Amino acid sequence: MQVFPMARAGLTGLALLFVASCEGIGVGHSNFQVKYAVARDALENGNYEAAKRHYMKLVTEAGPLAHRLQLEYAHAELRSGDFGRAAAISSSLANSQTGDARSAALAVYGTAQHELGLELLSQGQKSAAKTHLTSAQKALSEVLKSNPEMDPIGSLDSRVSSIQARLKSL
């Protein structure tokens, strides 16, 4: 899987914002922060199954932070290779968010759709692959148009170029 560094940096930034914003909300500050740190540590250390379990528990207690945790959960699904689940979660989030939060969800969604398309291509399913690749291109292009600062090293742009080349060859 080719998860781009920008997603990790963006999610890390959201994580820092999340932890900083835990002050002043009724989620049992230190206990919630400790649980979050455990989930985040599991994600960053490649223990995706544990990360997913921890994030799912946290979502139920997160209140106004639930969307942020769902995005991190989707990212854990993406990194664990469950592209279908990552796409479903991030699509739902993108449809319910605006601004930077929508773009962050679209970045995960577009990446998941791209990976699904590549899997289908490797299985010879060109028509289904084309559908996923087209969705990926649309999502990632929106991120680049709306929030170009989310791609400081050009990894999203490279992914879009790769998708466009694949689509032309189909």
mmCIF file of C-alpha atoms in Angstrom:
data_model
loop_
_atom_site.group_PDB
_atom_site.id
_atom_site.type_symbol
_atom_site.label_atom_id
_atom_site.label_comp_id
_atom_site.label_asym_id
_atom_site.label_seq_id
_atom_site.Cartn_x
_atom_site.Cartn_y
_atom_site.Cartn_z
ATOM 1 C CA MET A 1 0.000 0.000 0.000
ATOM 2 C CA GLN A 2 1.183 3.433 -0.797
ATOM 3 C CA VAL A 3 -0.188 5.735 1.904
ATOM 4 C CA PHE A 4 1.196 9.163 1.276
ATOM 5 C CA PRO A 5 3.148 11.033 3.950
ATOM 6 C CA MET A 6 0.805 14.025 3.728
ATOM 7 C CA ALA A 7 -2.064 11.983 5.153
ATOM 8 C CA ARG A 8 0.096 11.016 8.110
ATOM 9 C CA ALA A 9 1.200 14.622 8.626
ATOM 10 C CA GLY A 10 -2.354 15.900 8.280
ATOM 11 C CA LEU A 11 -3.735 13.351 10.674
ATOM 12 C CA THR A 12 -0.917 14.019 13.116
ATOM 13 C CA GLY A 13 -1.822 17.707 12.959
ATOM 14 C CA LEU A 14 -5.452 16.861 13.583
ATOM 15 C CA ALA A 15 -4.341 14.658 16.460
ATOM 16 C CA LEU A 16 -2.406 17.498 18.042
ATOM 17 C CA LEU A 17 -5.373 19.803 17.576
ATOM 18 C CA PHE A 18 -7.573 17.129 19.051
ATOM 19 C CA VAL A 19 -5.441 16.662 22.161
ATOM 20 C CA ALA A 20 -5.133 20.409 22.628
ATOM 21 C CA SER A 21 -8.885 20.838 22.310
ATOM 22 C CA CYS A 22 -9.673 18.195 24.920
ATOM 23 C CA GLU A 23 -9.432 20.875 27.576
ATOM 24 C CA GLY A 24 -12.806 22.266 28.522
ATOM 25 C CA ILE A 25 -15.010 19.468 27.209
ATOM 26 C CA GLY A 26 -16.764 16.906 29.311
ATOM 27 C CA VAL A 27 -15.001 13.721 28.277
ATOM 28 C CA GLY A 28 -12.961 12.972 31.398
ATOM 29 C CA HIS A 29 -9.889 14.916 30.347
ATOM 30 C CA SER A 30 -6.863 12.909 31.441
ATOM 31 C CA ASN A 31 -8.444 9.455 31.049
ATOM 32 C CA PHE A 32 -9.651 10.328 27.563
ATOM 33 C CA GLN A 33 -6.249 11.733 26.634
ATOM 34 C CA VAL A 34 -4.510 8.595 27.862
ATOM 35 C CA LYS A 35 -6.876 6.393 25.837
ATOM 36 C CA TYR A 36 -6.310 8.590 22.809
ATOM 37 C CA ALA A 37 -2.531 8.389 23.230
ATOM 38 C CA VAL A 38 -2.753 4.582 23.348
ATOM 39 C CA ALA A 39 -4.820 4.508 20.138
ATOM 40 C CA ARG A 40 -2.525 6.951 18.373
ATOM 41 C CA ASP A 41 0.594 5.093 19.491
ATOM 42 C CA ALA A 42 -0.826 1.812 18.190
ATOM 43 C CA LEU A 43 -1.560 3.456 14.830
ATOM 44 C CA GLU A 44 1.877 5.011 14.508
ATOM 45 C CA ASN A 45 3.603 1.764 15.494
ATOM 46 C CA GLY A 46 1.747 -0.329 12.932
ATOM 47 C CA ASN A 47 -0.482 -2.174 15.390
ATOM 48 C CA TYR A 48 -3.563 -1.431 13.317
ATOM 49 C CA GLU A 49 -5.935 -3.941 14.885
ATOM 50 C CA ALA A 50 -5.304 -2.500 18.338
ATOM 51 C CA ALA A 51 -5.581 1.037 16.981
ATOM 52 C CA LYS A 52 -8.951 0.260 15.409
ATOM 53 C CA ARG A 53 -10.266 -1.258 18.660
ATOM 54 C CA HIS A 54 -9.126 1.737 20.687
ATOM 55 C CA TYR A 55 -10.495 4.301 18.240
ATOM 56 C CA MET A 56 -13.879 2.571 18.102
ATOM 57 C CA LYS A 57 -14.142 2.734 21.899
ATOM 58 C CA LEU A 58 -13.097 6.380 21.915
ATOM 59 C CA VAL A 59 -15.638 7.420 19.284
ATOM 60 C CA THR A 60 -18.475 6.536 21.660
ATOM 61 C CA GLU A 61 -17.096 8.871 24.351
ATOM 62 C CA ALA A 62 -15.744 11.634 22.129
ATOM 63 C CA GLY A 63 -18.793 13.881 21.880
ATOM 64 C CA PRO A 64 -17.935 16.784 19.566
ATOM 65 C CA LEU A 65 -14.620 15.141 18.676
ATOM 66 C CA ALA A 66 -16.251 11.999 17.259
ATOM 67 C CA HIS A 67 -15.715 13.018 13.624
ATOM 68 C CA ARG A 68 -11.993 13.509 14.186
ATOM 69 C CA LEU A 69 -11.684 10.112 15.802
ATOM 70 C CA GLN A 70 -13.708 8.488 13.041
ATOM 71 C CA LEU A 71 -11.252 9.942 10.541
ATOM 72 C CA GLU A 72 -8.337 8.473 12.464
ATOM 73 C CA TYR A 73 -10.218 5.171 12.610
ATOM 74 C CA ALA A 74 -10.643 5.327 8.817
ATOM 75 C CA HIS A 75 -6.928 6.019 8.519
ATOM 76 C CA ALA A 76 -6.207 2.910 10.632
ATOM 77 C CA GLU A 77 -8.434 0.895 8.285
ATOM 78 C CA LEU A 78 -6.556 2.326 5.308
ATOM 79 C CA ARG A 79 -3.164 1.509 6.753
ATOM 80 C CA SER A 80 -4.287 -2.006 7.691
ATOM 81 C CA GLY A 81 -5.287 -2.629 4.076
ATOM 82 C CA ASP A 82 -9.064 -2.646 4.543
ATOM 83 C CA PHE A 83 -9.585 -0.160 1.740
ATOM 84 C CA GLY A 84 -13.311 -0.811 1.400
ATOM 85 C CA ARG A 85 -13.973 -0.014 5.051
ATOM 86 C CA ALA A 86 -11.679 3.034 4.930
ATOM 87 C CA ALA A 87 -13.516 4.304 1.851
ATOM 88 C CA ALA A 88 -16.940 3.798 3.428
ATOM 89 C CA ILE A 89 -16.063 5.604 6.659
ATOM 90 C CA SER A 90 -14.221 8.482 5.015
ATOM 91 C CA SER A 91 -16.945 8.924 2.382
ATOM 92 C CA SER A 92 -19.545 9.298 5.095
ATOM 93 C CA LEU A 93 -17.338 11.784 6.922
ATOM 94 C CA ALA A 94 -16.629 13.791 3.761
ATOM 95 C CA ASN A 95 -20.346 14.040 3.047
ATOM 96 C CA SER A 96 -21.046 15.414 6.528
ATOM 97 C CA GLN A 97 -18.121 17.848 6.783
ATOM 98 C CA THR A 98 -16.946 21.088 5.214
ATOM 99 C CA GLY A 99 -13.624 22.851 4.804
ATOM 100 C CA ASP A 100 -10.438 21.236 6.059
ATOM 101 C CA ALA A 101 -12.303 18.357 7.722
ATOM 102 C CA ARG A 102 -13.955 17.469 4.410
ATOM 103 C CA SER A 103 -10.624 17.646 2.590
ATOM 104 C CA ALA A 104 -8.926 15.420 5.170
ATOM 105 C CA ALA A 105 -11.706 12.842 4.791
ATOM 106 C CA LEU A 106 -11.506 13.082 0.997
ATOM 107 C CA ALA A 107 -7.759 12.461 1.130
ATOM 108 C CA VAL A 108 -8.342 9.181 2.964
ATOM 109 C CA TYR A 109 -11.284 8.325 0.704
ATOM 110 C CA GLY A 110 -9.353 9.056 -2.484
ATOM 111 C CA THR A 111 -6.388 7.017 -1.323
ATOM 112 C CA ALA A 112 -8.628 4.082 -0.386
ATOM 113 C CA GLN A 113 -10.444 4.256 -3.726
ATOM 114 C CA HIS A 114 -7.122 4.362 -5.578
ATOM 115 C CA GLU A 115 -5.871 1.285 -3.729
ATOM 116 C CA LEU A 116 -9.166 -0.526 -4.379
ATOM 117 C CA GLY A 117 -8.848 0.312 -8.064
ATOM 118 C CA LEU A 118 -5.313 -1.033 -8.176
ATOM 119 C CA GLU A 119 -6.414 -4.261 -6.480
ATOM 120 C CA LEU A 120 -9.208 -4.710 -9.001
ATOM 121 C CA LEU A 121 -6.836 -4.034 -11.894
ATOM 122 C CA SER A 122 -4.501 -6.736 -10.604
ATOM 123 C CA GLN A 123 -7.482 -9.114 -10.696
ATOM 124 C CA GLY A 124 -8.308 -8.136 -14.262
ATOM 125 C CA GLN A 125 -11.521 -6.300 -13.347
ATOM 126 C CA LYS A 126 -10.994 -3.234 -15.513
ATOM 127 C CA SER A 127 -14.539 -1.845 -15.432
ATOM 128 C CA ALA A 128 -14.820 -1.932 -11.634
ATOM 129 C CA ALA A 129 -11.275 -0.595 -11.312
ATOM 130 C CA LYS A 130 -12.122 2.333 -13.572
ATOM 131 C CA THR A 131 -15.058 3.262 -11.313
ATOM 132 C CA HIS A 132 -12.821 3.322 -8.218
ATOM 133 C CA LEU A 133 -10.018 5.162 -9.958
ATOM 134 C CA THR A 134 -12.426 7.805 -11.245
ATOM 135 C CA SER A 135 -13.792 8.304 -7.714
ATOM 136 C CA ALA A 136 -10.246 8.563 -6.381
ATOM 137 C CA GLN A 137 -9.290 11.140 -9.002
ATOM 138 C CA LYS A 138 -12.352 13.249 -8.256
ATOM 139 C CA ALA A 139 -11.813 13.174 -4.479
ATOM 140 C CA LEU A 140 -8.099 13.903 -4.567
ATOM 141 C CA SER A 141 -8.523 16.631 -7.176
ATOM 142 C CA GLU A 142 -11.037 18.342 -4.885
ATOM 143 C CA VAL A 143 -8.543 18.231 -2.021
ATOM 144 C CA LEU A 144 -5.853 19.763 -4.227
ATOM 145 C CA LYS A 145 -8.203 22.472 -5.468
ATOM 146 C CA SER A 146 -9.727 23.336 -2.077
ATOM 147 C CA ASN A 147 -6.706 22.833 0.151
ATOM 148 C CA PRO A 148 -3.442 22.771 -1.836
ATOM 149 C CA GLU A 149 -1.553 23.303 1.428
ATOM 150 C CA MET A 150 -2.478 19.725 2.357
ATOM 151 C CA ASP A 151 0.002 18.543 -0.274
ATOM 152 C CA PRO A 152 3.244 20.372 0.542
ATOM 153 C CA ILE A 153 5.504 17.720 -1.004
ATOM 154 C CA GLY A 154 3.306 16.828 -3.966
ATOM 155 C CA SER A 155 2.330 13.298 -2.995
ATOM 156 C CA LEU A 156 -1.372 13.868 -3.656
ATOM 157 C CA ASP A 157 -0.565 15.465 -6.975
ATOM 158 C CA SER A 158 1.616 12.461 -7.878
ATOM 159 C CA ARG A 159 -1.189 10.102 -6.942
ATOM 160 C CA VAL A 160 -3.635 12.025 -9.153
ATOM 161 C CA SER A 161 -1.154 11.928 -12.058
ATOM 162 C CA SER A 162 -0.741 8.183 -11.587
ATOM 163 C CA ILE A 163 -4.513 7.704 -11.564
ATOM 164 C CA GLN A 164 -4.923 9.796 -14.710
ATOM 165 C CA ALA A 165 -2.291 7.718 -16.509
ATOM 166 C CA ARG A 166 -4.021 4.493 -15.463
ATOM 167 C CA LEU A 167 -7.408 5.774 -16.589
ATOM 168 C CA LYS A 168 -6.010 6.712 -20.007
ATOM 169 C CA SER A 169 -4.671 3.201 -20.461
ATOM 170 C CA LEU A 170 -7.994 1.520 -19.657
#
